[in-house]
Each structure stands twice: as C-alpha cells, then as structure tokens.
Short mmCIF file of C-alpha atoms in Angstrom, two decimals:
data_model
loop_
_atom_site.label_atom_id
_atom_site.label_comp_id
_atom_site.label_asym_id
_atom_site.label_seq_id
_atom_site.Cartn_x
_atom_site.Cartn_y
_atom_site.Cartn_z
CA MET V 8 31.97 26.85 -52.82
CA VAL V 9 32.46 30.59 -52.40
CA LEU V 10 32.80 31.07 -56.15
CA ARG V 11 29.64 29.06 -56.75
CA GLY V 12 27.84 31.28 -54.24
CA ILE V 13 28.92 34.42 -56.07
CA GLU V 14 27.81 32.90 -59.39
CA GLN V 15 24.40 32.13 -57.93
CA ARG V 16 24.15 35.67 -56.57
CA LEU V 17 25.03 37.08 -59.99
CA GLU V 18 22.29 34.94 -61.47
CA ARG V 19 19.68 35.96 -58.87
CA VAL V 20 20.48 39.67 -58.92
CA PHE V 21 20.76 40.13 -62.65
CA GLU V 22 18.85 37.26 -64.27
CA GLY V 23 15.47 38.66 -63.26
CA VAL V 24 16.37 42.15 -64.44
CA PHE V 25 17.94 41.13 -67.73
CA GLY V 26 15.88 38.01 -68.44
CA ARG V 27 13.44 39.87 -70.69
CA ALA V 28 15.74 42.08 -72.77
CA PHE V 29 18.95 40.12 -72.27
CA ARG V 30 18.11 36.96 -74.19
CA THR V 31 20.61 37.45 -77.01
CA ASN V 32 22.92 39.74 -75.05
CA VAL V 33 25.98 39.13 -72.93
CA GLN V 34 25.16 37.25 -69.71
CA PRO V 35 26.69 38.45 -66.40
CA VAL V 36 27.67 34.93 -65.35
CA GLU V 37 29.35 34.43 -68.72
CA LEU V 38 31.42 37.57 -68.10
CA ALA V 39 32.56 36.15 -64.75
CA ARG V 40 33.62 32.84 -66.27
CA LYS V 41 35.57 34.47 -69.11
CA LEU V 42 37.29 36.92 -66.72
CA ALA V 43 38.56 33.97 -64.69
CA LYS V 44 39.78 32.33 -67.91
CA GLU V 45 41.67 35.50 -68.87
CA MET V 46 43.26 35.57 -65.41
CA ASP V 47 44.41 31.96 -65.85
CA ASP V 48 45.69 32.58 -69.38
CA HIS V 49 47.82 35.60 -68.42
CA ARG V 50 49.81 34.18 -65.51
CA SER V 51 53.37 35.40 -65.05
CA THR V 52 55.76 33.45 -62.85
CA SER V 53 58.39 35.22 -60.74
CA VAL V 54 60.94 33.60 -58.44
CA THR V 55 58.46 32.66 -55.74
CA ARG V 56 55.01 33.72 -56.96
CA VAL V 57 52.57 33.41 -59.82
CA TYR V 58 51.30 36.88 -60.73
CA VAL V 59 48.13 37.57 -62.66
CA PRO V 60 46.69 40.79 -64.15
CA ASN V 61 44.87 43.09 -61.76
CA GLU V 62 43.09 45.27 -64.36
CA TYR V 63 40.43 43.92 -66.72
CA THR V 64 38.74 46.10 -69.34
CA ILE V 65 35.52 44.66 -70.73
CA TYR V 66 34.46 45.95 -74.15
CA LEU V 67 30.74 45.71 -74.95
CA SER V 68 28.59 46.58 -77.93
CA PRO V 69 26.39 49.70 -77.47
CA GLY V 70 23.33 47.46 -77.17
CA ASP V 71 24.89 45.29 -74.46
CA ARG V 72 26.28 48.27 -72.53
CA GLU V 73 22.85 49.89 -72.49
CA GLN V 74 21.37 46.83 -70.76
CA PHE V 75 23.63 47.44 -67.75
CA GLU V 76 22.51 51.04 -67.26
CA GLY V 77 21.68 51.56 -63.61
CA TYR V 78 23.27 48.24 -62.55
CA GLU V 79 26.84 48.61 -63.78
CA ASN V 80 28.38 49.56 -60.43
CA SER V 81 26.75 46.58 -58.72
CA LEU V 82 27.92 44.25 -61.45
CA VAL V 83 31.48 45.62 -61.27
CA SER V 84 31.60 44.93 -57.53
CA GLU V 85 30.33 41.36 -58.00
CA LEU V 86 32.85 40.65 -60.76
CA GLU V 87 35.74 42.08 -58.78
CA GLU V 88 34.80 39.90 -55.81
CA TYR V 89 34.56 36.89 -58.13
CA LEU V 90 38.09 37.48 -59.44
CA SER V 91 39.48 38.03 -55.92
CA GLU V 92 38.06 34.68 -54.79
CA HIS V 93 39.34 32.93 -57.91
CA ALA V 94 42.85 34.33 -57.36
CA ALA V 95 42.80 33.26 -53.71
CA ARG V 96 41.68 29.75 -54.60
CA GLU V 97 44.42 29.37 -57.22
CA ASN V 98 47.03 30.99 -54.93
CA TYR V 99 47.73 33.75 -57.48
CA ALA V 100 49.49 36.98 -56.50
CA LEU V 101 48.01 40.38 -57.42
CA LEU V 102 49.70 43.78 -57.33
CA THR V 103 46.39 45.25 -56.13
CA PRO V 104 42.84 43.94 -55.76
CA PRO V 105 41.25 43.25 -59.17
CA ARG V 106 39.80 46.23 -60.98
CA ILE V 107 37.05 45.96 -63.62
CA LEU V 108 36.45 48.65 -66.26
CA PHE V 109 33.66 48.79 -68.84
CA GLU V 110 34.08 50.36 -72.28
CA THR V 111 31.80 50.60 -75.32
CA ASP V 112 33.08 49.35 -78.70
CA GLU V 113 31.00 50.25 -81.77
CA ASP V 114 32.61 47.43 -83.77
CA LEU V 115 31.17 44.69 -81.55
CA ALA V 116 27.83 43.04 -82.33
CA VAL V 117 25.22 42.33 -79.71
CA GLY V 118 26.28 39.28 -77.71
CA GLU V 119 29.98 39.77 -78.43
CA PHE V 120 32.41 41.19 -75.89
CA GLY V 121 36.14 41.68 -75.51
CA ILE V 122 38.45 41.51 -72.51
CA ALA V 123 41.86 43.19 -72.27
CA THR V 124 44.13 42.59 -69.28
CA ARG V 125 47.17 44.27 -67.79
CA MET V 126 49.19 44.55 -64.59
CA ALA V 127 48.85 48.07 -63.22
CA GLN V 128 50.81 49.51 -60.30
CA TYR V 129 48.31 52.26 -59.30
CA GLY V 130 51.01 54.19 -57.42
CA ARG V 131 52.30 51.12 -55.59
CA ARG V 132 56.08 50.92 -55.12
CA GLU V 133 57.26 48.16 -57.40
CA ASP V 134 58.14 44.88 -55.69
CA GLU V 135 61.53 43.58 -56.78
CA ALA V 136 60.07 40.10 -57.22
CA ALA V 137 57.01 41.27 -59.12
CA PRO V 138 56.94 41.41 -62.91
CA GLU V 139 57.04 44.82 -64.52
CA ALA V 140 53.73 46.54 -65.12
CA ALA V 141 52.67 45.54 -68.58
CA THR V 142 50.87 47.46 -71.27
CA PRO V 143 47.46 46.09 -72.21
CA GLY V 144 47.67 42.88 -74.18
CA ALA V 145 45.62 41.92 -77.21
CA THR V 146 41.90 42.04 -76.55
CA MET V 147 40.28 38.61 -76.55
CA ILE V 148 36.91 38.67 -78.33
CA TYR V 149 34.18 36.27 -77.22
CA LYS V 150 31.17 35.56 -79.41
CA PRO V 151 27.83 34.05 -78.38
CA ARG V 152 27.54 30.30 -78.73
CA THR V 153 23.99 30.53 -80.06
CA GLN V 154 22.60 32.20 -83.14
CA PRO V 155 21.46 35.84 -82.63
CA THR V 156 17.82 34.78 -82.78
CA GLU V 157 18.23 32.16 -80.05
CA ALA V 158 18.27 32.54 -76.27
CA ALA V 159 21.46 31.70 -74.43
CA SER V 160 20.16 29.21 -71.88
CA LEU V 161 21.40 28.99 -68.33
CA GLU V 162 22.05 25.30 -68.94
CA GLU V 163 24.56 26.21 -71.66
CA LEU V 164 26.30 28.49 -69.17
CA GLY V 165 26.43 25.73 -66.57
CA VAL V 166 24.15 27.35 -64.02
CA GLU V 167 20.78 26.42 -62.59
CA ARG V 168 17.59 28.40 -63.15
CA GLU V 169 15.56 29.67 -60.20
CA VAL V 170 11.79 29.56 -60.53
CA ALA V 171 8.97 30.87 -58.34
CA VAL V 172 6.26 28.40 -57.38
CA LEU V 173 2.76 28.79 -55.89
CA GLN V 174 1.08 25.89 -54.09
CA TRP V 175 -2.47 25.64 -52.69
CA ASN V 176 -4.96 22.83 -51.99
CA GLY V 177 -2.68 20.23 -53.55
CA GLN V 178 -2.12 22.30 -56.69
CA ARG V 179 1.21 23.65 -57.93
CA HIS V 180 1.87 26.46 -60.43
CA VAL V 181 5.26 27.69 -61.71
CA LEU V 182 5.28 31.43 -62.43
CA GLU V 183 6.62 31.97 -65.95
CA LYS V 184 5.76 35.65 -66.38
CA GLN V 185 7.07 38.84 -64.80
CA ARG V 186 3.49 39.70 -63.79
CA SER V 187 1.03 36.90 -62.99
CA VAL V 188 -2.60 37.69 -62.14
CA LEU V 189 -4.29 35.48 -59.54
CA GLY V 190 -8.06 35.21 -59.42
CA ARG V 191 -11.28 33.35 -60.14
CA SER V 192 -11.47 34.43 -63.79
CA ARG V 193 -10.59 31.99 -66.56
CA ASP V 194 -8.42 34.77 -68.00
CA ALA V 195 -6.28 34.89 -64.85
CA ASP V 196 -2.72 33.57 -65.18
CA VAL V 197 -3.29 31.56 -61.99
CA GLN V 198 -6.93 30.50 -61.68
CA ILE V 199 -8.06 29.62 -58.14
CA GLU V 200 -11.53 28.19 -57.62
CA ASP V 201 -12.81 29.96 -54.52
CA PRO V 202 -16.11 31.95 -54.54
CA ASN V 203 -14.60 34.41 -52.04
CA ILE V 204 -11.82 35.36 -54.45
CA SER V 205 -12.32 38.24 -56.91
CA ARG V 206 -12.07 37.58 -60.63
CA ARG V 207 -8.78 39.53 -60.70
CA HIS V 208 -7.82 39.42 -57.05
CA ALA V 209 -4.03 40.03 -56.87
CA GLU V 210 -0.86 39.65 -58.87
CA VAL V 211 2.69 38.45 -58.23
CA VAL V 212 5.25 40.81 -59.74
CA GLN V 213 8.93 40.03 -60.27
CA GLU V 214 11.24 43.02 -59.82
CA GLY V 215 14.84 42.00 -60.31
CA SER V 216 15.44 39.06 -57.97
CA ALA V 217 12.52 40.02 -55.69
CA TYR V 218 8.87 38.99 -55.88
CA TRP V 219 5.96 41.15 -54.66
CA LEU V 220 2.31 40.40 -54.05
CA VAL V 221 0.00 43.28 -55.03
CA ASP V 222 -3.74 43.42 -54.25
CA LEU V 223 -5.79 44.51 -57.29
CA GLY V 224 -8.62 46.16 -55.36
CA SER V 225 -10.18 42.83 -54.38
CA THR V 226 -13.48 42.67 -52.50
CA ASN V 227 -12.22 40.61 -49.55
CA GLY V 228 -8.63 41.82 -49.46
CA THR V 229 -5.28 40.02 -49.36
CA GLU V 230 -3.34 38.80 -46.32
CA VAL V 231 0.34 37.86 -46.12
CA ASN V 232 1.40 35.82 -43.11
CA GLY V 233 -1.83 36.82 -41.38
CA ARG V 234 -1.54 40.57 -42.08
CA ARG V 235 -3.78 42.44 -44.54
CA VAL V 236 -1.68 44.19 -47.20
CA GLN V 237 -1.91 46.14 -50.42
CA ARG V 238 1.66 45.25 -51.43
CA ALA V 239 4.14 42.96 -49.71
CA ARG V 240 7.42 41.27 -50.58
CA LEU V 241 7.31 37.49 -50.84
CA ASP V 242 10.17 35.47 -49.39
CA ASP V 243 10.77 31.77 -49.78
CA GLY V 244 8.07 30.08 -47.66
CA SER V 245 5.74 33.11 -47.45
CA ARG V 246 2.04 32.25 -47.06
CA PHE V 247 -0.75 34.52 -48.25
CA THR V 248 -4.53 34.24 -48.19
CA LEU V 249 -6.98 35.12 -50.96
CA GLY V 250 -10.61 34.62 -49.92
CA GLU V 251 -10.59 31.32 -48.03
CA THR V 252 -7.55 29.91 -49.86
CA THR V 253 -4.03 29.95 -48.42
CA VAL V 254 -1.22 29.96 -51.00
CA THR V 255 2.45 29.16 -50.29
CA PHE V 256 5.16 30.97 -52.26
CA SER V 257 8.54 29.31 -52.72
CA THR V 258 11.59 29.42 -54.98
CA GLU V 259 13.18 26.33 -56.43
CA ARG V 260 16.21 25.54 -58.62
CA GLU V 261 15.69 23.51 -61.74
#
C-alpha cells in the first residue's frame, strides 16, 4: 500500500496545481506508472540478482515542461521515491538509488513524453555480479490516450478524485471551482440563506492541494473553529461560522 500512498500524494500535491492548465498535458501519476513499466521492461538478470536501470530521463514537450516550472524538484523527489518502493516490492537490485532527469524535446507534442533508461555507476566500484553499465537505450514514446481537445480523466489513469465539500443545515455543496464565493447573494457560488451573512461574505480558495477560507470584508466577520479570522487554512473536518450559520469543510474521494 506504500505505492498507492505515494500515488495519492502525487495526485493531491499536483492535481490541484495542474488541474486547470494540465487537462491535455502529461499527468504526474501517469509519469509514475510509465516509469515503473520501464523499470520492469528493462530487467537484467545476473547470477543471483535481477538488476534494473537506476537512471531515467524523461523527455517532455516545451508546453508540458513549462507546466512543471517551480514544482519540478518536488516532482522528481516523489518519482524517485515511487521507483525505490517499486524496486523494493519487486525485489529488484539497483546500482544506486533511482535518479530522475527531465529534458525538453521540441519534437514532442503536448501530452506526449519519452523515457530513456540506463544503468549508471556514478563513481561506484563495479560489482563483479552486476551487469555492465549500459548506454541509454531507445527512448520509449508515450502518447495521450485521449484526443488533444479532451481531458485525461483520473478514472482513465486508475486513480480516485478528491473533492472538497461544504455542509450546513442539512445541505451539501461540492466545490467545483478554484475560488468559490459564499454569501447571501443569488450570484454567490454557494448561496446560504442567513440574514446575518453578507451578500459576498467569504470565499474558499484552492491553492495546490490546500484550501483556504478568506473573509471578503463581511459585516459580521468570519470564524474558524471559534476564532475570528481574515484568512485561515481549512483542514478535513474544519468548522467555520458565517453569521449564525456553521459550515463544515471536508474532503472526500469519488
């Protein structure tokens, strides 16, 4: 279940960030799955061990590479951990811990990516039983399963989608937008009938995998877990009060 936990973390950390601009682009969880496949496909058996590549170069289109700007180091760490856990589960031998490299390839279209593998010594004294360090093999190119105009759904990738939910007075509302305004106005994304609530009272903002409650200059203020705030992070189970109405924030998997 460790691998599943890492996949869920990849989804939580990067899905919120890339969900808007990453609809037709390469998905982080998809990269993890294909890296594991490349590891399986490039096994090399010695006398007593099954060796797999320890260096993986991922080639992305300029458009896809740009989406990772500012998050690439975090993604590299997650993918390297994913491969380490996969190797441990399959009892594979590695010359060194897995290493992930990103490169840009102008010939790739958005949504396409390539993976090249090799066994690299990195200054390590060669083990007599280990296979010789290999030059990079042919790059495997993966293309999106959907048409460029379609969104690659999480269901197609075999993962669940996490949604944020607000509940109050027997009502339930799933937040579908990055920014959702709460208030008494009919134009509010989440309309709450309470005369003590301002027309545009507060908003819930998604930033990456985190959700924040922001007061919009309301007349009666906003409280989170009994404390008056201008801005506060919402965790699963957080309760906040607008006017006389208490709202519960939670996250669920669909």
